[in-house]
Coordinates of C-alpha atoms and ligand atoms in Angstrom, one line a residue:
M1 CA -2.2 -21.5 14.0
A2 CA -3.6 -17.7 13.8
P3 CA -7.5 -17.6 14.1
S4 CA -9.3 -16.8 11.3
L5 CA -9.9 -13.3 10.2
S6 CA -13.8 -14.4 8.9
P7 CA -17.3 -13.0 8.7
A8 CA -17.6 -14.8 11.9
S9 CA -14.9 -13.0 14.2
R10 CA -15.5 -9.5 12.6
A11 CA -19.5 -10.0 13.9
A12 CA -18.3 -11.3 17.3
A13 CA -15.8 -8.1 17.4
L14 CA -18.3 -5.8 16.7
R15 CA -20.3 -6.9 19.8
D16 CA -17.5 -7.0 21.8
L17 CA -16.4 -3.7 21.2
G18 CA -19.1 -2.2 22.9
A19 CA -19.1 -4.7 25.9
S20 CA -16.7 -3.1 28.0
E21 CA -14.1 -0.1 28.0
L22 CA -11.7 -1.3 25.3
D23 CA -7.5 0.3 26.4
L24 CA -7.5 1.5 22.8
L25 CA -9.6 2.2 19.8
V26 CA -7.7 2.6 16.8
I27 CA -9.8 4.4 13.8
G28 CA -8.8 3.7 9.9
G29 CA -7.5 0.5 8.9
G30 CA -4.4 1.7 6.4
I31 CA -0.9 0.9 7.3
T32 CA -0.9 3.1 10.1
G33 CA -3.9 2.1 11.9
A34 CA -3.3 -1.7 11.1
G35 CA 0.5 -1.4 12.3
I36 CA -0.6 0.8 15.4
A37 CA -3.1 -2.0 16.0
R38 CA -0.8 -5.3 15.9
D39 CA 2.1 -3.4 18.0
A40 CA -0.3 -2.6 20.3
A41 CA -2.4 -5.7 20.7
L42 CA 1.2 -7.4 21.0
R43 CA 2.1 -5.2 23.8
G44 CA -0.9 -6.8 25.7
V45 CA -2.9 -3.4 24.9
R46 CA -6.8 -4.3 25.0
T47 CA -7.2 -2.6 21.5
G48 CA -10.0 -2.3 18.6
L49 CA -9.6 -1.2 15.1
V50 CA -12.6 -0.3 13.0
E51 CA -11.9 0.4 9.1
A52 CA -14.9 2.6 7.6
V53 CA -14.9 0.7 4.0
D54 CA -12.1 -2.2 3.8
F55 CA -8.7 -2.7 5.0
A56 CA -6.3 -0.7 2.8
A57 CA -9.1 1.3 1.1
G58 CA -7.6 4.3 1.2
T59 CA -4.2 5.2 0.3
S60 CA -2.4 2.3 1.4
S61 CA -3.6 0.4 -1.5
R62 CA -2.4 2.8 -4.2
S63 CA 1.0 3.5 -3.1
S64 CA 3.3 3.0 -5.3
K65 CA 4.2 -0.1 -3.5
L66 CA 8.0 0.3 -3.6
I67 CA 9.4 0.0 -0.1
H68 CA 12.2 2.7 -0.6
G69 CA 15.7 3.0 1.3
G70 CA 15.4 6.5 1.1
I71 CA 17.5 7.8 -1.6
R72 CA 15.2 10.3 -2.3
Y73 CA 15.4 12.0 1.6
L74 CA 19.3 12.1 1.4
Q75 CA 18.6 14.8 -1.6
Q76 CA 16.7 16.7 1.1
G77 CA 19.4 16.4 3.6
D78 CA 16.9 14.0 5.9
I79 CA 19.8 11.6 7.3
A80 CA 17.7 10.7 9.8
L81 CA 14.5 10.0 7.7
V82 CA 17.5 8.2 5.0
R83 CA 18.3 5.7 7.9
E84 CA 14.7 5.1 9.5
A85 CA 13.2 4.3 5.9
A86 CA 16.8 2.0 5.4
T87 CA 17.1 0.2 8.7
E88 CA 12.6 -0.2 8.2
R89 CA 13.3 -2.0 4.8
A90 CA 15.9 -4.4 6.2
V91 CA 13.1 -5.2 9.3
L92 CA 10.4 -6.0 6.5
R93 CA 12.7 -8.4 4.5
R94 CA 13.2 -10.2 7.9
I95 CA 9.5 -10.5 8.8
A96 CA 7.9 -10.4 6.3
P97 CA 10.1 -11.5 3.1
H98 CA 7.2 -12.2 0.6
L99 CA 6.1 -8.5 1.2
A100 CA 9.9 -7.0 0.3
E101 CA 11.1 -8.5 -2.7
P102 CA 14.5 -6.9 -4.3
L103 CA 13.7 -4.7 -7.2
L104 CA 17.0 -3.2 -9.3
M105 CA 16.3 0.1 -10.0
V106 CA 18.1 1.5 -13.2
M107 CA 18.5 4.9 -13.3
P108 CA 20.0 6.4 -16.8
T109 CA 22.5 9.3 -17.0
Y110 CA 22.7 11.4 -20.1
R111 CA 25.7 13.3 -19.4
M112 CA 28.9 12.7 -18.0
A113 CA 28.6 15.2 -15.0
S114 CA 25.3 13.6 -14.0
H115 CA 26.4 10.4 -14.0
L116 CA 29.5 10.9 -11.8
K117 CA 26.8 12.9 -9.2
L118 CA 24.4 9.9 -9.2
R119 CA 27.8 7.9 -8.8
T120 CA 28.5 9.8 -5.6
G121 CA 24.9 10.3 -4.8
L122 CA 24.2 6.4 -4.2
F123 CA 27.8 5.9 -2.7
M124 CA 26.8 8.4 0.0
F125 CA 23.8 6.5 0.6
E126 CA 25.5 3.6 1.2
R127 CA 27.7 5.4 4.3
V128 CA 24.4 6.5 5.7
A129 CA 22.0 3.9 5.3
P130 CA 22.3 -0.2 6.2
V131 CA 22.6 -1.8 2.7
D132 CA 23.4 -5.8 2.1
A133 CA 26.3 -6.1 0.2
G134 CA 24.8 -7.7 -2.7
D135 CA 21.9 -4.8 -3.0
R136 CA 25.0 -2.2 -3.2
H137 CA 24.8 0.1 -6.5
Q138 CA 26.7 -0.4 -9.5
M139 CA 27.3 2.1 -12.5
W140 CA 26.8 0.9 -16.0
D141 CA 28.7 2.7 -19.2
R142 CA 26.2 3.0 -22.3
A143 CA 26.8 -0.6 -23.6
E144 CA 26.4 -2.0 -20.4
A145 CA 23.1 0.1 -20.1
L146 CA 21.9 -1.2 -23.5
K147 CA 22.5 -4.3 -23.2
E148 CA 21.2 -4.8 -19.5
E149 CA 18.0 -2.8 -20.6
P150 CA 17.6 -3.0 -24.1
L151 CA 14.3 -1.5 -24.4
L152 CA 16.1 2.0 -23.4
S153 CA 16.3 5.1 -26.0
A154 CA 20.3 5.1 -26.7
Q155 CA 19.9 8.6 -27.9
G156 CA 21.8 10.6 -25.8
L157 CA 22.4 8.1 -23.5
Y158 CA 25.5 8.3 -21.2
G159 CA 25.1 4.7 -19.1
A160 CA 23.1 4.2 -16.0
G161 CA 23.4 3.6 -12.1
T162 CA 21.7 1.1 -10.5
F163 CA 20.6 0.6 -6.6
T164 CA 18.1 -2.3 -5.2
E165 CA 14.8 -1.4 -3.9
Y166 CA 12.0 -3.4 -2.8
L167 CA 8.7 -4.4 -4.3
T168 CA 5.8 -4.9 -1.5
D169 CA 2.1 -5.4 -2.4
D170 CA 0.5 -2.3 0.2
A171 CA -3.1 -3.5 0.4
R172 CA -1.6 -7.4 1.5
L173 CA 0.9 -5.7 3.7
V174 CA -2.0 -4.0 5.5
L175 CA -4.0 -7.1 5.7
A176 CA -0.8 -9.2 7.5
N177 CA -0.8 -6.0 9.8
V178 CA -4.4 -6.7 10.7
Q179 CA -4.5 -10.6 10.6
G180 CA -1.8 -10.1 13.4
A181 CA -3.4 -7.9 15.5
H182 CA -6.2 -10.2 15.5
A183 CA -4.1 -13.1 16.0
S184 CA -3.0 -11.2 19.1
G185 CA -6.4 -10.6 20.6
A186 CA -7.3 -6.8 19.2
L187 CA -11.1 -6.6 18.0
V188 CA -11.0 -5.4 14.4
A189 CA -14.0 -5.0 11.8
N190 CA -13.9 -3.6 8.2
H191 CA -17.0 -1.8 7.1
A192 CA -17.6 -0.2 10.4
E193 CA -17.2 3.5 10.5
V194 CA -17.1 6.1 13.3
V195 CA -20.3 8.7 12.6
S196 CA -19.6 10.1 16.1
L197 CA -16.7 11.0 18.5
E198 CA -16.0 12.7 21.6
A199 CA -13.6 12.3 24.7
G200 CA -13.0 8.2 24.6
R201 CA -16.6 7.3 23.0
A202 CA -17.5 6.5 19.7
T203 CA -20.4 5.3 17.8
V204 CA -19.6 2.7 15.1
R205 CA -21.8 2.1 12.2
D206 CA -21.7 -1.2 10.6
T207 CA -22.3 0.0 7.0
L208 CA -23.5 -3.3 5.4
T209 CA -26.1 -3.3 7.8
G210 CA -26.6 0.3 9.0
E211 CA -26.7 -1.3 12.8
T212 CA -24.7 1.2 15.6
Y213 CA -22.8 0.1 18.3
R214 CA -21.1 2.5 20.8
V215 CA -17.6 2.1 22.1
R216 CA -15.8 3.5 25.2
A217 CA -12.0 3.6 25.2
R218 CA -9.1 5.3 27.4
V219 CA -7.4 6.5 24.5
V220 CA -8.7 6.6 20.6
V221 CA -5.9 7.1 17.9
N222 CA -6.9 8.7 14.4
A223 CA -4.9 7.1 11.9
A224 CA -7.4 8.3 9.1
G225 CA -5.2 9.1 6.5
P226 CA -6.8 11.6 4.5
W227 CA -9.7 11.8 6.5
V228 CA -7.5 12.6 9.7
D229 CA -9.1 16.2 9.8
E230 CA -12.8 15.5 8.9
L231 CA -12.6 12.9 11.9
R232 CA -10.6 16.1 14.1
R233 CA -13.7 18.0 13.2
R234 CA -16.0 15.5 13.8
A235 CA -14.9 15.1 17.4
G236 CA -14.2 18.7 18.2
A237 CA -10.8 18.6 18.2
S238 CA -9.1 21.9 17.0
G239 CA -5.2 22.8 17.0
G240 CA -2.2 20.9 15.6
R241 CA -1.3 21.0 11.8
R242 CA -3.9 20.6 9.1
L243 CA -3.1 18.1 6.4
Q244 CA -2.5 19.1 2.8
L245 CA -3.2 16.3 0.0
T246 CA -1.5 15.7 -2.9
K247 CA -2.4 13.2 -5.5
G248 CA -0.5 10.3 -7.4
I249 CA -1.5 8.3 -9.9
H250 CA -0.5 5.3 -11.7
L251 CA -1.1 3.6 -15.2
V252 CA -0.5 0.2 -16.2
V253 CA -0.2 -2.1 -19.6
P254 CA 0.5 -5.1 -20.2
H255 CA 4.4 -6.3 -20.3
A256 CA 4.7 -7.2 -24.0
R257 CA 3.9 -3.6 -24.5
L258 CA 6.5 -1.8 -22.2
P259 CA 8.8 -4.8 -21.9
V260 CA 11.4 -3.5 -19.6
T261 CA 13.6 -6.1 -17.8
H262 CA 14.1 -3.8 -14.4
S263 CA 12.4 -1.0 -13.1
V264 CA 13.6 2.3 -14.6
I265 CA 13.1 5.8 -13.3
M266 CA 12.6 8.2 -15.7
T267 CA 13.1 12.2 -15.7
A268 CA 9.4 13.6 -16.5
S269 CA 9.3 17.0 -18.2
D270 CA 9.2 18.8 -15.0
K271 CA 12.7 17.1 -14.4
R272 CA 10.5 14.8 -11.1
S273 CA 11.5 11.5 -10.9
I274 CA 9.1 9.0 -12.1
F275 CA 9.5 5.1 -12.9
V276 CA 8.2 2.2 -14.4
V277 CA 7.9 -1.3 -12.8
P278 CA 7.3 -4.7 -14.4
R279 CA 5.1 -6.6 -12.2
D280 CA 2.8 -10.0 -13.0
G281 CA 2.8 -9.7 -16.4
M282 CA 2.5 -6.1 -16.5
T283 CA 4.0 -2.7 -16.2
Y284 CA 3.1 -0.3 -14.0
I285 CA 4.1 4.0 -14.7
G286 CA 4.3 6.1 -11.6
T287 CA 3.3 8.2 -10.3
T288 CA 2.2 12.5 -10.7
D289 CA 2.6 14.2 -7.4
T290 CA -0.2 17.5 -7.0
F291 CA -2.3 19.1 -4.8
Y292 CA -5.9 17.8 -4.4
P293 CA -8.7 19.5 -2.2
D294 CA -10.7 17.4 -0.9
A295 CA -10.5 13.7 0.7
V296 CA -12.2 11.4 -1.3
L297 CA -11.6 7.6 -1.9
V298 CA -11.1 7.3 -6.1
P299 CA -9.9 10.6 -6.8
E300 CA -9.7 11.0 -10.5
V301 CA -7.4 10.2 -13.2
T302 CA -7.1 13.3 -15.4
R303 CA -5.9 12.9 -19.1
A304 CA -3.5 15.3 -18.0
D305 CA -2.0 12.9 -15.8
A306 CA -1.8 10.1 -18.0
D307 CA -0.1 12.6 -20.5
Y308 CA 2.6 13.5 -18.2
L309 CA 3.6 10.0 -17.6
L310 CA 3.4 8.6 -21.3
E311 CA 5.5 11.8 -22.9
A312 CA 8.3 10.9 -20.3
T313 CA 8.0 6.5 -20.9
N314 CA 7.9 7.3 -25.2
R315 CA 10.9 9.5 -24.7
T316 CA 12.9 7.0 -22.4
F317 CA 12.1 4.1 -24.2
R318 CA 12.4 3.0 -28.1
G319 CA 9.9 2.3 -30.1
V320 CA 7.0 2.2 -27.9
A321 CA 5.0 5.1 -28.4
I322 CA 1.9 3.6 -25.6
A323 CA -1.6 5.9 -25.7
T324 CA -3.8 6.2 -23.2
A325 CA -5.7 3.1 -25.3
D326 CA -3.3 1.0 -23.9
V327 CA -3.9 1.1 -20.4
T328 CA -5.6 -1.4 -19.1
G329 CA -5.9 0.3 -15.5
T330 CA -5.2 3.0 -13.4
W331 CA -5.3 4.0 -9.7
S332 CA -5.1 6.9 -7.5
G333 CA -4.5 7.9 -4.3
L334 CA -4.1 10.6 -1.7
R335 CA -1.2 11.4 0.1
P336 CA -1.9 12.7 3.6
L337 CA 1.1 15.0 4.4
L338 CA 1.4 18.3 6.4
A339 CA 1.0 21.0 5.3
E340 CA 3.8 23.2 4.1
E341 CA 3.2 26.8 3.4
G342 CA 5.2 28.0 0.1
K343 CA 6.3 24.6 -0.2
S344 CA 5.3 22.8 -4.1
P345 CA 3.9 19.1 -3.5
S346 CA 7.4 17.3 -4.2
E347 CA 9.2 19.7 -1.6
I348 CA 6.8 19.3 1.2
S349 CA 8.1 16.7 3.8
R350 CA 6.9 12.6 3.9
K351 CA 8.0 13.2 8.1
D352 CA 5.1 11.6 10.2
E353 CA 3.4 13.6 13.3
T354 CA 1.4 12.7 16.1
M355 CA -0.7 15.7 17.5
V356 CA -2.5 15.2 20.4
D357 CA -5.9 17.3 21.2
A358 CA -5.2 18.9 24.7
A359 CA -9.4 19.3 25.2
T360 CA -10.2 15.9 23.9
G361 CA -7.4 13.6 24.2
L362 CA -7.4 12.2 20.7
V363 CA -4.1 11.4 19.1
S364 CA -4.4 11.9 15.5
I365 CA -1.6 10.8 13.2
A366 CA -0.7 11.5 9.5
G367 CA 2.3 12.1 7.2
G368 CA 4.9 9.0 7.0
K369 CA 5.1 6.2 4.5
L370 CA 4.2 2.6 4.3
T371 CA 8.1 1.5 4.2
A372 CA 8.6 3.2 8.1
Y373 CA 4.7 2.6 9.3
R374 CA 6.6 0.0 12.3
R375 CA 8.6 2.2 13.7
M376 CA 5.7 4.8 13.3
A377 CA 3.2 2.1 15.4
E378 CA 6.4 1.7 17.8
R379 CA 6.4 5.4 18.6
I380 CA 2.6 5.2 18.5
V381 CA 2.1 2.4 21.0
D382 CA 4.5 3.8 23.6
L383 CA 2.8 7.1 23.7
V384 CA -0.5 5.2 24.6
G385 CA 1.8 3.5 27.3
E386 CA 2.2 6.9 28.6
R387 CA -1.8 7.7 28.5
L388 CA -2.6 4.5 30.0
G389 CA -0.4 5.2 32.6
R390 CA 0.8 1.5 32.4
R391 CA 4.6 0.2 31.6
L392 CA 3.7 -1.7 28.5
A393 CA 6.0 -4.7 27.3
P394 CA 8.7 -4.1 24.8
C395 CA 7.6 -3.5 21.3
T396 CA 8.6 -7.3 19.5
T397 CA 7.6 -6.3 15.6
S398 CA 10.9 -6.1 14.5
D399 CA 11.1 -9.8 15.4
V400 CA 7.9 -11.1 15.0
P401 CA 6.8 -12.7 11.7
L402 CA 4.3 -10.9 10.0
P403 CA 1.3 -13.6 9.2
G404 CA 2.7 -15.3 5.9
G405 CA 6.1 -14.3 6.5
E406 CA 6.7 -17.3 8.9
A407 CA 8.0 -19.7 6.2
P408 CA 8.5 -19.6 2.7
A409 CA 5.6 -20.6 0.4
P410 CA 5.3 -24.0 -0.7
A411 CA 5.9 -25.7 -4.6
L412 CA 3.1 -24.1 -6.4
P413 CA 0.8 -25.8 -9.5
G414 CA 3.3 -26.6 -12.1
G415 CA 0.2 -25.3 -14.5
L416 CA 0.8 -21.9 -13.7
A417 CA 2.9 -19.7 -15.3
P418 CA 6.2 -18.2 -13.6
H419 CA 4.4 -14.9 -13.3
E420 CA 1.3 -16.4 -12.1
Q421 CA 3.3 -18.2 -9.5
S422 CA 5.7 -15.2 -8.2
R423 CA 2.4 -13.2 -7.8
L424 CA 0.7 -16.2 -5.3
R425 CA 4.2 -16.0 -3.2
R426 CA 4.2 -12.0 -3.2
L427 CA 0.4 -12.2 -1.5
Y428 CA 0.5 -15.2 0.2
G429 CA 4.0 -16.1 1.1
G430 CA 3.9 -18.6 3.6
H431 CA -0.3 -18.9 3.5
C432 CA 0.1 -20.3 0.1
A433 CA -0.2 -23.6 1.9
R434 CA -3.1 -22.7 3.3
L435 CA -4.7 -22.2 0.0
L436 CA -3.4 -25.4 -1.7
A437 CA -4.5 -27.1 1.6
R438 CA -7.9 -26.5 0.2
D439 CA -7.4 -27.7 -3.6
A440 CA -3.9 -28.3 -4.1
S441 CA -4.9 -28.8 -8.2
G442 CA -4.5 -25.1 -9.5
A443 CA -7.9 -24.6 -10.8
C444 CA -8.3 -20.6 -11.7
V445 CA -11.7 -18.2 -11.6
D446 CA -13.4 -18.8 -14.8
G447 CA -12.6 -15.7 -16.9
L448 CA -9.5 -14.8 -14.5
P449 CA -6.5 -17.1 -15.7
G450 CA -3.9 -17.1 -12.7
I451 CA -6.5 -16.6 -10.1
L452 CA -7.2 -19.4 -8.1
R453 CA -10.6 -20.6 -7.0
V454 CA -9.5 -21.2 -3.4
E455 CA -8.1 -17.5 -3.3
I456 CA -11.8 -16.7 -3.6
E457 CA -13.1 -18.3 -0.6
H458 CA -9.8 -17.8 1.8
A459 CA -10.6 -14.0 1.1
I460 CA -14.0 -14.9 2.7
D461 CA -13.0 -17.0 5.5
E462 CA -9.7 -16.2 6.1
E463 CA -9.5 -12.3 5.2
M464 CA -12.8 -10.9 5.8
A465 CA -13.5 -10.0 2.3
L466 CA -17.2 -9.1 2.4
T467 CA -17.8 -7.3 -1.2
L468 CA -16.9 -7.6 -4.4
E469 CA -14.5 -4.8 -4.6
D470 CA -12.7 -6.4 -1.1
V471 CA -12.1 -9.4 -3.4
L472 CA -10.9 -8.3 -7.0
E473 CA -9.4 -4.8 -5.7
R474 CA -7.5 -5.4 -2.6
R475 CA -7.1 -8.9 -1.8
T476 CA -6.6 -10.6 -5.7
R477 CA -5.7 -7.3 -6.7
A478 CA -7.4 -8.2 -10.1
L479 CA -8.3 -4.8 -10.7
L480 CA -5.1 -3.6 -10.9
F481 CA -3.1 -6.2 -12.7
D482 CA -5.3 -8.4 -14.8
A483 CA -5.1 -7.1 -18.0
G484 CA -9.5 -7.1 -17.8
Q485 CA -9.7 -5.5 -14.5
G486 CA -11.1 -8.9 -13.3
L487 CA -14.3 -8.2 -15.5
G488 CA -13.8 -11.7 -17.2
G489 CA -14.7 -13.3 -14.0
V490 CA -16.6 -10.9 -12.3
A491 CA -19.9 -13.4 -12.5
A492 CA -17.8 -16.2 -11.4
T493 CA -16.4 -14.3 -8.3
A494 CA -19.9 -13.4 -7.4
A495 CA -21.3 -16.7 -7.9
I496 CA -18.9 -18.1 -5.0
M497 CA -19.2 -15.5 -2.4
A498 CA -23.1 -15.4 -3.1
R499 CA -23.2 -19.1 -2.0
R500 CA -20.8 -18.2 1.1
L501 CA -21.9 -15.3 2.1
G502 CA -26.0 -16.0 1.3
W503 CA -26.1 -13.4 -0.9
D504 CA -29.7 -13.1 -2.9
D505 CA -29.9 -12.2 -6.2
A506 CA -30.8 -8.5 -6.0
R507 CA -27.3 -8.4 -3.6
T508 CA -25.4 -9.9 -6.2
A509 CA -26.4 -8.0 -8.9
Q510 CA -25.8 -4.8 -7.1
E511 CA -22.2 -5.7 -6.5
I512 CA -21.3 -7.0 -10.1
D513 CA -22.9 -3.3 -11.3
R514 CA -20.7 -1.4 -8.4
Y515 CA -17.4 -3.4 -9.4
R516 CA -18.4 -2.7 -12.7
S517 CA -18.8 0.7 -12.5
L518 CA -16.0 1.3 -10.4
A519 CA -13.1 -0.5 -13.3
A520 CA -14.8 1.7 -15.9
G521 CA -14.4 4.8 -13.7
L522 CA -10.3 3.9 -13.8
R523 CA -10.1 3.3 -17.3
S524 CA -11.7 6.7 -18.0
F525 CA -9.4 9.9 -17.7
A526 CA -11.5 12.8 -16.6
Ligands
FAD1 C1 0.3 7.7 -5.0 C2 1.4 7.7 -4.1 C3 2.5 6.7 -3.8 C4 3.0 6.5 -2.8 N1 3.9 5.2 -2.9 C5 4.1 4.6 -2.0 C6 6.1 4.2 -2.1 O1 5.9 3.3 -2.6 N2 6.4 3.2 -0.4 C7 5.8 4.0 0.7 O2 6.6 3.9 1.6 N3 4.8 4.7 0.2 C8 4.5 5.3 -0.5 N4 3.1 6.3 -0.4 C9 2.7 6.4 1.2 C10 1.9 6.0 1.6 O3 1.0 4.9 0.9 C11 1.3 6.8 2.4 O4 1.6 7.2 4.1 C12 0.4 5.6 3.5 O5 -0.6 4.9 3.2 C13 -0.7 6.0 4.5 O6 -1.1 5.2 5.1 P1 -2.7 5.4 6.3 O7 -2.9 4.6 7.0 O8 -1.9 6.9 7.1 O9 -3.9 6.4 5.4 P2 -4.9 5.3 4.6 O10 -4.4 4.2 3.9 O11 -5.7 6.2 3.7 O12 -5.6 4.6 5.3 C14 -6.8 5.4 6.4 C15 -7.9 5.0 6.5 O13 -9.0 5.0 7.6 C16 -10.2 5.1 7.1 N5 -11.2 6.0 7.5 C17 -11.3 7.3 7.5 N6 -12.2 7.9 7.8 C18 -12.8 6.9 9.1 C19 -13.8 6.4 9.7 N7 -14.6 7.9 10.4 N8 -14.0 5.4 10.7 C20 -13.6 4.2 10.1 N9 -12.2 4.8 9.4 C21 -12.0 5.7 8.7 C22 -10.5 5.2 5.9 O14 -11.5 4.4 4.7 C23 -8.7 4.2 5.4 O15 -8.7 3.4 4.8 C24 2.5 6.8 -1.4 C25 1.2 7.2 -1.5 C26 1.1 7.6 -3.0 C27 -0.7 8.5 -2.7

């Protein structure tokens, strides 16, 4: 059994990070950093991974949660990116089936010409990309489209094209990589910020205690997502392309208010494609793509952002009339893209780029997608091997299952509703067995129907959750997909955490206040 990612393992990692020189220090525990750390550790590289806030606290918990086949890149003529995305989603399906669940995407068409164009595009995609026979596209005529997706507005509808993408849970995908890195010997710590950086030397501050640690590493990889430029500045690393951040937001409404059967792609007022996705008793709507000036953890959701998504939703579906008052939660994130002069946000390439600063040796990586993280990590670790002057063991991440992906989920307590069971399977995969080993009764947290009490204990003992936000936002996803943003269970969750982590009353109250104000911010529109 893999060793636990626990508060004790974090304390040991912080202590050991400074004990002797590492081969590799990875800064940033989003999907990029977590993927690199796991690959490197599996190949025998002595690796440290530090994350300033919590694993996936940045962009990697705020994506659309889709493992894309890359159809969009076909429109941009980037065949290599299409092939990579489609290949990588097949890999993820193999190494972590719970984190890549097939999701039928329905794209309504409103004219014969666009219907035929879509058919040609989907046909071309399947010639270029590896697509399983069962996942091949279908074209529906108007009657079929209305029968299969009855919520579609019939007005002007010609038909629809369908294809399969995969639904993931972004924060849990990151966590599985961090757990895998830890299991292979990497020293990993969240709430550990790099506050200064010179060639091969970093000062890491434990943001929970204020203590600092000096870390030496032969190679340092800057995987700080939207903060890549800030870290380069901190390190005195110049040169290479700059980042251009773009913001994307999502709105969540109860599924009963937007009862779609499938994920449906809509055309926004500016002709961009946006979509709705049913998940865990809710439906989410995404996403926007607008320039954003600064790297911040929680970019605001404006009324204009919400109106943009709701206008298309209310036009595409009949009789729904969704208003901002129906929105139970939102999330927003920043895409760490590489600046391209004169291009609109949606035109900027999603390709990743590696930049090595000649003077400091700092390796920075930016751009990319959740979908292709594994290949991106493989390339970076190959580069790390070159810089270490060592022939590394071959990359094995396309075959070694991610933690939770080793075995299917066991039978779950019958008292849970089907969508509650599918939520548990998606978040934990085979690790559901570990949850049930603590208590098989399926008892839920007071005030949080569908969320097991043992999930909170498991998050602390085996997933290094140290704050209320770590548990409710990124481990259980209650902040996003519970209709009450997890607020109904805040006191009960805090009580479990206080007992296990030794919080006093003041710390417990502070955690609750912080969580409440985070949730309130995500319900108000700037
Ligand atoms: C709205 C939106 C929708 C998207 N949808 C999809 C999708 O459906 N599918 C897909 O494949 N991709 C999608 N993406 C893209 C994908 O989410 C990103 O490419 C990816 O998450 C970026 O990960 P990252 O690890 O590079 O950055 P991040 O996840 O931001 O990680 C960087 C980490 O570095 C940490 N950090 C910063 N400074 C320091 C420091 N000094 N010390 C220590 N740590 C530090 C931060 O706290 C952060 O956690 C989407 C992106 C957005 C914004």
